[in-house]
């Protein structure tokens, strides 16, 4: 008879996910019954080989190869799986945590490097925006009008009675101090080195 | 149902509303003024990190520290009920609030960062904000005023057939706090009905994501737009004229990409996209250009503008 041997490290990956800051309280990683509700509602599962039910199974199998598996990068972060799970598991959060592990390991950095301009703008202005490196393709897909909107934006905002988009300099400096001390600036430095 | 405030509200600015559909913010302000909702907008508020967070660029700890700073801004401005224009801001702020309340180690670390940066006044005290009591989506605030809206709407837009796209980061990420059934949300339909419009209450892909998927639209365009296309086809089957939104990222995914998707599928989609605040503002008589901001849309809103013109002549 095949018996299940439970050791200290049997659920090492699962526990590291449960204890991660990103994991919701009471996340039911260990309670997965492989019902497949997650897969039935997953947009990525309809169009790619990503199967959230299998991701959950591989976590329970302590399959650390998941961290370098390209499949985890197909998730849309739509939380559809998360919202229907009968045992409060969340493959959406599992994927977010696995990607952070991939970034920590290094293999995930090329996946996020194209977005580093977002962080540069955030540090400079305290505001989010679409990274500039995607603009050419977006203009091609959407049309020149979209680029014109960027040119006219301040005028349109004024017409709508909205103030210019700036934070006081002092607040931008505060945000920089905070993100220096959370380690984010250091993280961004590593990401940009890979990009270059 | 959760208790929804109508005063001491910080209207939380959104990056994609700022840059893509500023009319969503001006429409919301117009409605808040009409409905006697007491609110402020603060230029000290930073973005939530949303696009950076969900492209995995930001780590959870940094996002939470930025949220704690914005909570301090709300507190210092005396308006600690946050109403977001974007569903991702909503999800991120709720998540960060839960972490700050429940994880003492993280709370202490962030408070220590504030302290050593000369920002001791920003200290976050356990439970000073509650995810369920202090963080809302603008659509929820409007929903709580549906009866008032029904009493004051002026313009009959019932000519148009309307359906909803309740953003995933509103209805699924914190589904226990979603108003109504998270798997068949009706907030946007209720508001459209209050303005006298008929709604398609269910269609095959109602709960589908918009397909943006953050990184997916930029790095996996075909995958992203395949998912958007599924929803567009389902809306077309149901002869929908207007899709109602509550998230600028979703609105952008549909409005900006619809023609491109149509071209690549050799089909035509004529679905107009409006944020719920924009629709209700139009129904209450707001100016399409000076309040609703139709000039920043990609899919033409001419059918609506013509109808408004006809109504003003009548």
Short mmCIF file of C-alpha atoms in Angstrom, two decimals:
data_model
loop_
_atom_site.label_atom_id
_atom_site.label_comp_id
_atom_site.label_asym_id
_atom_site.label_seq_id
_atom_site.Cartn_x
_atom_site.Cartn_y
_atom_site.Cartn_z
CA UNK A 1 0.00 0.00 0.00
CA UNK A 2 1.25 3.45 -0.85
CA UNK A 3 1.44 5.58 2.25
CA UNK A 4 1.73 9.32 2.56
CA UNK A 5 4.86 10.35 4.41
CA UNK A 6 4.52 13.68 6.15
CA UNK A 7 7.75 15.39 7.10
CA UNK A 8 8.78 18.82 8.25
CA UNK A 9 9.19 20.07 4.69
CA UNK A 10 6.18 18.38 3.09
CA UNK A 11 4.23 21.62 2.77
CA UNK A 12 7.18 24.02 2.81
CA UNK A 13 6.08 25.90 -0.30
CA UNK A 14 2.45 26.02 0.84
CA UNK A 15 3.41 27.41 4.24
CA UNK A 16 5.73 30.01 2.75
CA UNK A 17 2.74 31.19 0.69
CA UNK A 18 0.34 31.20 3.64
CA UNK A 19 2.79 33.28 5.68
CA UNK A 20 3.48 35.77 2.89
CA UNK A 21 2.34 39.36 3.40
CA UNK A 22 0.28 39.16 0.20
CA UNK A 23 -1.77 36.17 1.37
CA UNK A 24 -5.25 36.94 2.71
CA UNK A 25 -6.00 36.03 6.29
CA UNK A 26 -7.39 32.46 6.46
CA UNK A 27 -6.24 31.66 2.92
CA UNK A 28 -7.22 28.00 2.34
CA UNK A 29 -4.09 26.82 0.48
CA UNK A 30 -3.99 23.56 2.49
CA UNK A 31 -7.72 22.99 2.11
CA UNK A 32 -7.83 22.71 -1.67
CA UNK A 33 -10.09 19.82 -2.66
CA UNK A 34 -9.20 20.04 -6.37
CA UNK A 35 -12.80 20.78 -7.33
CA UNK A 36 -11.76 22.93 -10.30
CA UNK A 37 -14.11 25.85 -9.68
CA UNK A 38 -11.09 28.13 -10.14
CA UNK A 39 -10.27 26.69 -13.55
CA UNK A 40 -13.89 26.92 -14.69
CA UNK A 41 -13.87 30.73 -14.34
CA UNK A 42 -10.24 31.49 -15.27
CA UNK A 43 -9.71 33.61 -18.43
CA UNK A 44 -6.08 32.47 -18.71
CA UNK A 45 -7.15 28.81 -18.54
CA UNK A 46 -9.45 29.36 -21.53
CA UNK A 47 -6.64 30.71 -23.69
CA UNK A 48 -3.34 29.31 -22.34
CA UNK A 49 -1.92 26.25 -20.56
CA UNK A 50 -2.25 27.91 -17.16
CA UNK A 51 -4.63 25.82 -15.03
CA UNK A 52 -5.23 27.25 -11.56
CA UNK A 53 -6.36 23.89 -10.20
CA UNK A 54 -3.01 22.40 -11.25
CA UNK A 55 -1.11 25.37 -9.77
CA UNK A 56 -2.83 24.67 -6.45
CA UNK A 57 -2.00 20.96 -6.71
CA UNK A 58 1.65 21.67 -7.48
CA UNK A 59 1.87 23.95 -4.44
CA UNK A 60 0.55 21.10 -2.29
CA UNK A 61 3.07 18.76 -3.96
CA UNK A 62 5.80 21.20 -2.87
CA UNK A 63 6.85 21.62 -6.49
CA UNK A 64 9.35 24.47 -6.31
CA UNK A 65 9.81 24.38 -10.09
CA UNK A 66 6.67 26.50 -10.19
CA UNK A 67 8.82 29.52 -9.35
CA UNK A 68 10.63 29.25 -12.67
CA UNK A 69 7.61 28.08 -14.66
CA UNK A 70 6.49 30.62 -17.28
CA UNK A 71 2.85 29.64 -16.75
CA UNK A 72 2.50 31.76 -13.60
CA UNK A 73 2.99 34.88 -15.74
CA UNK A 74 -0.24 34.22 -17.67
CA UNK A 75 -2.52 35.08 -14.72
CA UNK A 76 -4.69 38.22 -15.21
CA UNK A 77 -5.01 39.00 -11.48
CA UNK A 78 -8.78 39.18 -12.01
CA UNK A 79 -9.54 37.32 -8.76
CA UNK A 80 -12.25 35.24 -10.44
CA UNK A 81 -10.79 32.04 -8.89
CA UNK A 82 -10.43 33.80 -5.55
CA UNK A 83 -14.10 34.86 -5.55
CA UNK A 84 -15.58 31.40 -6.22
CA UNK A 85 -13.35 29.08 -4.16
CA UNK A 86 -15.40 27.02 -1.68
CA UNK A 87 -12.46 26.72 0.76
CA UNK A 88 -11.19 30.32 0.62
CA UNK A 89 -8.12 29.46 -1.41
CA UNK A 90 -6.81 32.02 -3.90
CA UNK A 91 -4.70 30.93 -6.82
CA UNK A 92 -4.68 34.60 -7.82
CA UNK A 93 -2.76 35.42 -4.63
CA UNK A 94 -0.63 32.28 -4.98
CA UNK A 95 0.44 33.47 -8.44
CA UNK A 96 1.28 36.93 -7.09
CA UNK A 97 3.44 35.37 -4.38
CA UNK A 98 5.12 32.92 -6.78
CA UNK A 99 6.00 35.81 -9.10
CA UNK A 100 7.59 37.70 -6.19
CA UNK A 101 9.63 34.57 -5.42
CA UNK A 102 10.71 34.48 -9.08
CA UNK A 103 11.74 38.14 -8.85
CA UNK A 104 13.71 37.43 -5.70
CA UNK A 105 15.41 34.49 -7.41
CA UNK A 106 16.23 36.69 -10.42
CA UNK A 107 14.48 34.81 -13.22
CA UNK A 108 11.37 36.99 -12.80
CA UNK A 109 13.13 40.31 -13.22
CA UNK A 110 12.99 40.43 -17.05
CA UNK A 111 9.21 40.02 -16.72
CA UNK A 112 8.86 43.26 -14.73
CA UNK A 113 11.74 45.33 -16.10
CA UNK A 114 9.59 46.72 -18.98
CA UNK A 115 7.42 48.46 -16.36
CA UNK A 116 10.24 50.22 -14.51
CA UNK A 117 9.32 53.60 -16.04
CA UNK A 118 6.15 53.43 -13.94
CA UNK A 119 8.31 53.47 -10.80
CA UNK A 120 10.53 56.26 -12.12
CA UNK A 121 7.47 58.46 -12.64
CA UNK A 122 6.05 57.48 -9.26
CA UNK A 123 9.27 58.57 -7.55
CA UNK A 124 9.45 61.80 -9.54
CA UNK A 125 5.81 62.89 -9.24
CA UNK A 126 4.03 60.58 -6.75
CA UNK A 127 1.71 59.67 -9.61
CA UNK A 128 1.12 56.56 -11.67
CA UNK A 129 1.16 56.41 -15.47
CA UNK A 130 1.53 54.04 -18.39
CA UNK A 131 5.27 53.40 -19.02
CA UNK A 132 6.48 55.56 -21.90
CA UNK A 133 8.16 52.63 -23.65
CA UNK A 134 4.71 51.24 -24.60
CA UNK A 135 3.47 54.46 -26.19
CA UNK A 136 4.56 53.79 -29.79
CA UNK A 137 2.69 50.50 -29.94
CA UNK A 138 -0.37 51.96 -28.23
CA UNK A 139 -0.51 54.85 -30.70
CA UNK A 140 -0.30 52.34 -33.55
CA UNK A 141 -3.13 50.25 -32.10
CA UNK A 142 -5.41 53.00 -30.79
CA UNK A 143 -4.70 55.80 -33.26
CA UNK A 144 -3.08 59.24 -33.37
CA UNK A 145 -6.00 60.78 -31.46
CA UNK A 146 -4.76 59.07 -28.33
CA UNK A 147 -1.37 60.78 -28.66
CA UNK A 148 -3.10 64.12 -29.28
CA UNK A 149 -5.02 63.60 -26.04
CA UNK A 150 -1.69 63.44 -24.18
CA UNK A 151 -0.69 66.76 -25.78
CA UNK A 152 -4.03 68.43 -24.97
CA UNK A 153 -4.53 66.91 -21.53
CA UNK A 154 -3.78 69.96 -19.39
CA UNK A 155 -6.14 72.11 -21.49
CA UNK A 156 -8.91 69.52 -21.29
CA UNK A 157 -8.44 69.18 -17.54
CA UNK A 158 -8.69 72.97 -17.20
CA UNK A 159 -11.88 72.96 -19.31
CA UNK A 160 -13.27 70.35 -16.88
CA UNK A 161 -12.35 72.51 -13.91
CA UNK A 162 -9.64 70.12 -12.72
CA UNK A 163 -6.35 71.26 -11.22
CA UNK A 164 -2.95 70.44 -12.77
CA UNK A 165 -1.50 67.09 -11.78
CA UNK A 166 1.15 67.90 -9.21
CA UNK A 167 1.87 66.99 -5.62
CA UNK A 168 3.61 69.61 -3.45
CA UNK A 169 7.39 69.11 -3.68
CA UNK A 170 7.58 68.37 0.04
CA UNK A 171 5.15 65.46 -0.32
CA UNK A 172 7.09 64.02 -3.25
CA UNK A 173 10.22 64.15 -1.07
CA UNK A 174 8.36 62.34 1.74
CA UNK A 175 7.31 59.60 -0.67
CA UNK A 176 10.94 59.24 -1.76
CA UNK A 177 12.14 58.94 1.83
CA UNK A 178 9.51 56.27 2.50
CA UNK A 179 10.33 54.24 -0.61
CA UNK A 180 14.05 54.48 0.14
CA UNK A 181 13.48 52.94 3.55
CA UNK A 182 11.04 50.23 2.44
CA UNK A 183 13.83 48.99 0.17
CA UNK A 184 11.91 49.83 -2.99
CA UNK A 185 14.60 52.08 -4.47
CA UNK A 186 17.15 49.35 -4.01
CA UNK A 187 14.78 46.87 -5.67
CA UNK A 188 14.24 49.25 -8.59
CA UNK A 189 18.00 49.63 -8.99
CA UNK A 190 18.36 45.84 -9.37
CA UNK A 191 15.50 45.73 -11.88
CA UNK A 192 16.98 48.51 -13.99
CA UNK A 193 20.38 46.86 -14.07
CA UNK A 194 18.80 43.79 -15.66
CA UNK A 195 16.95 45.95 -18.16
CA UNK A 196 20.15 47.72 -19.19
CA UNK B 1 -25.73 46.12 3.67
CA UNK B 2 -22.68 48.05 4.83
CA UNK B 3 -23.21 51.61 6.00
CA UNK B 4 -22.22 54.11 3.31
CA UNK B 5 -21.17 57.61 4.39
CA UNK B 6 -22.13 60.87 2.66
CA UNK B 7 -19.79 63.19 4.48
CA UNK B 8 -16.13 63.53 5.45
CA UNK B 9 -15.23 61.91 2.14
CA UNK B 10 -11.80 62.09 0.52
CA UNK B 11 -12.42 61.63 -3.20
CA UNK B 12 -9.35 59.52 -4.05
CA UNK B 13 -7.79 60.49 -7.37
CA UNK B 14 -6.82 57.79 -9.85
CA UNK B 15 -3.89 57.80 -12.28
CA UNK B 16 -5.87 56.51 -15.25
CA UNK B 17 -8.79 58.83 -14.54
CA UNK B 18 -6.28 61.71 -14.35
CA UNK B 19 -4.63 60.83 -17.64
CA UNK B 20 -7.25 59.04 -19.74
CA UNK B 21 -10.77 59.94 -18.63
CA UNK B 22 -10.57 63.08 -16.45
CA UNK B 23 -14.30 63.53 -17.12
CA UNK B 24 -14.92 60.67 -14.69
CA UNK B 25 -13.58 62.83 -11.86
CA UNK B 26 -15.38 66.02 -12.95
CA UNK B 27 -18.65 64.04 -13.39
CA UNK B 28 -18.26 62.58 -9.90
CA UNK B 29 -17.64 66.02 -8.39
CA UNK B 30 -20.71 67.34 -10.26
CA UNK B 31 -22.83 64.52 -8.81
CA UNK B 32 -21.43 64.82 -5.28
CA UNK B 33 -22.27 68.55 -5.37
CA UNK B 34 -25.80 67.89 -6.65
CA UNK B 35 -26.41 65.16 -4.08
CA UNK B 36 -25.06 67.16 -1.12
CA UNK B 37 -22.23 64.76 -0.47
CA UNK B 38 -19.55 66.50 1.59
CA UNK B 39 -16.08 65.74 0.19
CA UNK B 40 -12.65 67.09 -0.58
CA UNK B 41 -9.89 66.31 -3.06
CA UNK B 42 -6.33 66.55 -1.75
CA UNK B 43 -3.31 67.37 -3.89
CA UNK B 44 -1.15 65.70 -1.20
CA UNK B 45 -2.64 62.28 -2.01
CA UNK B 46 -0.30 60.11 -4.07
CA UNK B 47 -1.31 57.33 -6.44
CA UNK B 48 -1.97 53.93 -4.87
CA UNK B 49 0.87 52.17 -6.83
CA UNK B 50 -1.84 50.09 -8.60
CA UNK B 51 -0.39 49.60 -12.08
CA UNK B 52 3.05 49.10 -10.54
CA UNK B 53 1.69 46.78 -7.88
CA UNK B 54 -0.20 44.50 -10.25
CA UNK B 55 2.61 44.38 -12.79
CA UNK B 56 4.61 42.93 -9.84
CA UNK B 57 6.99 45.90 -9.86
CA UNK B 58 6.01 47.09 -6.38
CA UNK B 59 6.31 44.78 -3.38
CA UNK B 60 3.44 44.52 -0.91
CA UNK B 61 5.36 46.21 1.89
CA UNK B 62 6.10 49.36 -0.16
CA UNK B 63 2.50 49.51 -1.42
CA UNK B 64 1.26 49.24 2.17
CA UNK B 65 3.60 52.03 3.33
CA UNK B 66 2.30 54.30 0.55
CA UNK B 67 -1.28 53.46 1.61
CA UNK B 68 -0.45 54.29 5.24
CA UNK B 69 0.83 57.68 4.08
CA UNK B 70 -2.38 58.33 2.13
CA UNK B 71 -4.46 57.29 5.16
CA UNK B 72 -2.53 59.87 7.19
CA UNK B 73 -3.28 62.51 4.54
CA UNK B 74 -7.01 61.63 4.77
CA UNK B 75 -6.86 61.88 8.56
CA UNK B 76 -4.93 65.16 8.57
CA UNK B 77 -7.42 66.63 6.11
CA UNK B 78 -10.25 65.55 8.41
CA UNK B 79 -11.83 63.33 5.74
CA UNK B 80 -11.14 59.72 6.54
CA UNK B 81 -13.90 58.14 4.45
CA UNK B 82 -12.16 57.30 1.21
CA UNK B 83 -14.13 57.02 -2.05
CA UNK B 84 -12.13 55.70 -4.98
CA UNK B 85 -12.77 56.36 -8.67
CA UNK B 86 -10.90 53.20 -9.63
CA UNK B 87 -11.52 49.62 -8.59
CA UNK B 88 -7.81 48.85 -8.27
CA UNK B 89 -7.32 51.76 -5.83
CA UNK B 90 -10.27 50.28 -3.91
CA UNK B 91 -8.74 46.79 -3.77
CA UNK B 92 -5.23 48.02 -2.91
CA UNK B 93 -6.35 50.37 -0.13
CA UNK B 94 -8.60 47.72 1.45
CA UNK B 95 -5.81 45.13 1.35
CA UNK B 96 -3.29 47.57 2.83
CA UNK B 97 -5.74 48.62 5.53
CA UNK B 98 -6.29 44.99 6.55
CA UNK B 99 -2.52 44.40 6.71
CA UNK B 100 -1.95 47.54 8.80
CA UNK B 101 -4.66 46.49 11.27
CA UNK B 102 -3.78 42.83 11.57
CA UNK B 103 -0.01 42.64 11.14
CA UNK B 104 1.68 44.30 14.09
CA UNK B 105 5.18 43.70 12.77
CA UNK B 106 4.47 45.45 9.47
CA UNK B 107 2.62 48.29 11.21
CA UNK B 108 5.57 48.87 13.53
CA UNK B 109 8.08 48.77 10.68
CA UNK B 110 6.10 51.33 8.68
CA UNK B 111 5.63 53.56 11.73
CA UNK B 112 9.33 53.34 12.33
CA UNK B 113 10.00 54.47 8.75
CA UNK B 114 7.67 57.46 9.34
CA UNK B 115 9.37 58.26 12.64
CA UNK B 116 12.91 58.16 11.23
CA UNK B 117 11.88 60.23 8.19
CA UNK B 118 10.56 63.11 10.28
CA UNK B 119 6.98 61.99 9.56
CA UNK B 120 6.04 60.89 13.07
CA UNK B 121 2.69 62.65 12.62
CA UNK B 122 1.80 59.99 10.02
CA UNK B 123 1.91 57.11 12.53
CA UNK B 124 -0.78 54.52 11.82
CA UNK B 125 -2.72 53.46 14.90
CA UNK B 126 -4.28 49.98 14.86
CA UNK B 127 -7.91 50.04 13.60
CA UNK B 128 -7.95 53.80 12.98
CA UNK B 129 -9.24 52.93 9.52
CA UNK B 130 -11.51 49.96 8.80
CA UNK B 131 -11.56 48.42 5.37
CA UNK B 132 -15.33 47.97 5.49
CA UNK B 133 -16.28 51.23 7.24
CA UNK B 134 -13.90 53.75 5.65
CA UNK B 135 -12.99 52.57 2.15
CA UNK B 136 -15.57 52.71 -0.62
CA UNK B 137 -15.92 52.94 -4.35
CA UNK B 138 -17.63 56.07 -5.72
CA UNK B 139 -20.26 53.81 -7.35
CA UNK B 140 -21.28 52.65 -3.85
CA UNK B 141 -21.72 56.22 -2.64
CA UNK B 142 -23.89 56.97 -5.69
CA UNK B 143 -25.79 53.69 -5.20
CA UNK B 144 -26.74 54.80 -1.70
CA UNK B 145 -28.32 57.88 -3.32
CA UNK B 146 -30.30 56.00 -6.01
CA UNK B 147 -33.66 57.28 -4.77
CA UNK B 148 -32.48 60.91 -4.84
CA UNK B 149 -31.09 60.37 -8.33
CA UNK B 150 -34.43 58.93 -9.45
CA UNK B 151 -36.14 62.07 -8.17
CA UNK B 152 -33.88 64.58 -9.91
CA UNK B 153 -32.82 63.06 -13.24
CA UNK B 154 -33.79 65.28 -16.16
CA UNK B 155 -32.79 63.70 -19.41
CA UNK B 156 -34.46 60.60 -20.78
CA UNK B 157 -31.81 58.34 -22.30
CA UNK B 158 -34.09 55.27 -22.39
CA UNK B 159 -33.49 55.12 -26.12
CA UNK B 160 -30.25 53.22 -25.32
CA UNK B 161 -29.77 49.64 -24.19
CA UNK B 162 -27.32 49.42 -21.33
CA UNK B 163 -25.25 46.65 -19.72
CA UNK B 164 -22.68 46.68 -16.93
CA UNK B 165 -19.06 45.74 -16.41
CA UNK B 166 -18.54 45.60 -12.64
CA UNK B 167 -14.77 45.69 -12.35
CA UNK B 168 -13.06 42.58 -10.93
CA UNK B 169 -11.05 44.54 -8.38
CA UNK B 170 -14.31 45.89 -7.03
CA UNK B 171 -16.52 42.80 -7.03
CA UNK B 172 -14.09 39.88 -6.72
CA UNK B 173 -10.94 40.93 -4.83
CA UNK B 174 -12.83 41.68 -1.59
CA UNK B 175 -16.02 39.85 -2.54
CA UNK B 176 -17.35 39.65 1.00
CA UNK B 177 -17.60 43.46 1.07
CA UNK B 178 -19.24 43.77 -2.36
CA UNK B 179 -22.77 45.18 -2.33
CA UNK B 180 -25.21 42.49 -3.46
CA UNK B 181 -24.16 39.24 -5.08
CA UNK B 182 -20.49 39.40 -6.07
CA UNK B 183 -21.20 36.86 -8.83
CA UNK B 184 -24.03 38.91 -10.33
CA UNK B 185 -23.51 42.48 -9.13
CA UNK B 186 -26.30 44.97 -9.89
CA UNK B 187 -25.01 48.31 -8.57
CA UNK B 188 -24.52 49.84 -12.00
CA UNK B 189 -27.87 48.51 -13.29
CA UNK B 190 -29.67 49.94 -10.25
CA UNK B 191 -28.16 53.38 -10.94
CA UNK B 192 -28.98 53.21 -14.66
CA UNK B 193 -32.56 52.18 -13.81
CA UNK B 194 -32.79 55.14 -11.42
CA UNK B 195 -32.04 57.35 -14.46
CA UNK B 196 -34.86 55.69 -16.38
CA UNK B 197 -32.75 53.37 -18.54
CA UNK B 198 -33.49 49.73 -19.33
CA UNK B 199 -30.65 47.34 -18.58
CA UNK B 200 -29.54 43.93 -19.82
CA UNK B 201 -29.25 42.44 -16.36
CA UNK B 202 -27.40 39.30 -17.41
CA UNK B 203 -25.37 38.38 -20.46
CA UNK B 204 -23.17 35.39 -21.10
CA UNK B 205 -19.85 37.05 -20.20
CA UNK B 206 -21.08 39.47 -17.55
CA UNK B 207 -18.55 38.40 -14.92
CA UNK B 208 -15.58 38.15 -17.33
CA UNK B 209 -12.54 40.31 -16.68
CA UNK B 210 -11.99 43.15 -19.17
CA UNK B 211 -8.86 41.34 -20.33
CA UNK B 212 -6.37 44.05 -19.43
CA UNK B 213 -4.60 41.78 -16.95
CA UNK B 214 -2.07 44.59 -16.24
CA UNK B 215 1.10 43.11 -17.81
CA UNK B 216 -0.96 41.11 -20.31
CA UNK B 217 -2.13 44.08 -22.39
CA UNK B 218 1.47 45.26 -22.75
CA UNK B 219 3.44 42.02 -23.03
CA UNK B 220 0.82 39.44 -24.16
CA UNK B 221 -1.43 41.56 -26.34
CA UNK B 222 -3.08 38.68 -28.24
CA UNK B 223 -4.01 36.89 -25.04
CA UNK B 224 -5.32 40.07 -23.45
CA UNK B 225 -7.45 41.11 -26.42
CA UNK B 226 -8.85 37.58 -26.94
CA UNK B 227 -10.48 37.89 -23.53
CA UNK B 228 -11.78 41.40 -24.29
CA UNK B 229 -13.16 40.11 -27.58
CA UNK B 230 -15.20 37.38 -25.80
CA UNK B 231 -17.02 40.02 -23.83
CA UNK B 232 -17.53 42.31 -26.82
CA UNK B 233 -19.08 39.45 -28.81
CA UNK B 234 -21.44 38.66 -25.96
CA UNK B 235 -22.46 42.33 -25.71
CA UNK B 236 -22.99 42.50 -29.47
CA UNK B 237 -25.24 39.42 -29.35
CA UNK B 238 -27.35 41.28 -26.80
CA UNK B 239 -27.48 44.49 -28.91
CA UNK B 240 -25.95 46.55 -26.12
CA UNK B 241 -25.44 50.26 -26.95
CA UNK B 242 -23.62 51.40 -23.82
CA UNK B 243 -21.36 49.43 -21.47
CA UNK B 244 -21.17 50.97 -18.01
CA UNK B 245 -17.85 50.99 -16.19
CA UNK B 246 -16.54 51.66 -12.69
CA UNK B 247 -12.82 51.34 -13.39
CA UNK B 248 -10.70 53.45 -15.77
CA UNK B 249 -8.44 50.52 -16.59
CA UNK B 250 -11.40 48.43 -17.80
CA UNK B 251 -12.87 51.44 -19.61
CA UNK B 252 -9.55 51.98 -21.35
CA UNK B 253 -9.28 48.31 -22.30
CA UNK B 254 -12.64 48.44 -24.08
CA UNK B 255 -12.80 52.00 -25.36
CA UNK B 256 -9.22 52.23 -26.62
CA UNK B 257 -8.98 48.72 -28.08
CA UNK B 258 -12.45 48.11 -29.46
CA UNK B 259 -11.74 49.37 -33.01
CA UNK B 260 -8.45 47.49 -33.13
CA UNK B 261 -10.14 44.26 -32.04
CA UNK B 262 -12.93 44.81 -34.55
CA UNK B 263 -10.38 45.29 -37.36
CA UNK B 264 -8.48 42.13 -36.46
CA UNK B 265 -11.73 40.11 -36.29
CA UNK B 266 -13.14 41.70 -39.47
CA UNK B 267 -16.20 42.72 -37.50
CA UNK B 268 -17.52 46.00 -36.18
CA UNK B 269 -18.38 46.80 -32.59
CA UNK B 270 -20.48 49.90 -31.93
CA UNK B 271 -20.55 49.77 -28.16
CA UNK B 272 -20.07 53.06 -26.33
CA UNK B 273 -18.24 53.10 -23.00
CA UNK B 274 -19.12 55.33 -20.08
CA UNK B 275 -18.19 55.35 -16.45
CA UNK B 276 -21.28 55.22 -14.20
CA UNK B 277 -20.57 58.78 -12.97
CA UNK B 278 -20.49 60.00 -16.56
CA UNK B 279 -23.84 58.37 -17.38
CA UNK B 280 -25.62 59.66 -14.27
CA UNK B 281 -24.14 63.14 -14.78
CA UNK B 282 -25.47 63.21 -18.36
CA UNK B 283 -28.91 62.11 -17.13
CA UNK B 284 -28.86 64.93 -14.58
CA UNK B 285 -28.11 67.46 -17.30
CA UNK B 286 -24.32 67.87 -17.12
CA UNK B 287 -22.49 69.39 -20.10
CA UNK B 288 -20.89 66.60 -22.18
CA UNK B 289 -17.69 68.54 -22.86
CA UNK B 290 -17.25 70.72 -19.79
CA UNK B 291 -18.24 68.13 -17.19
CA UNK B 292 -18.46 64.63 -18.68
CA UNK B 293 -15.31 64.90 -20.79
CA UNK B 294 -16.53 63.03 -23.87
CA UNK B 295 -13.64 64.56 -25.84
CA UNK B 296 -11.14 62.08 -24.35
CA UNK B 297 -13.00 58.98 -25.55
CA UNK B 298 -11.86 56.87 -28.51
CA UNK B 299 -15.19 55.23 -29.44
CA UNK B 300 -17.44 58.02 -30.69
CA UNK B 301 -20.26 59.04 -28.35
CA UNK B 302 -22.11 60.80 -31.18
CA UNK B 303 -25.33 58.77 -30.80
CA UNK B 304 -25.60 59.97 -27.19
CA UNK B 305 -24.69 63.57 -28.12
CA UNK B 306 -27.34 63.56 -30.89
CA UNK B 307 -29.95 62.26 -28.47
CA UNK B 308 -29.02 65.00 -25.97
CA UNK B 309 -29.34 67.63 -28.69
CA UNK B 310 -32.74 66.26 -29.73
CA UNK B 311 -33.88 66.35 -26.10
CA UNK B 312 -32.75 69.95 -25.65
CA UNK B 313 -34.72 70.98 -28.78
CA UNK B 314 -37.83 69.09 -27.54
#
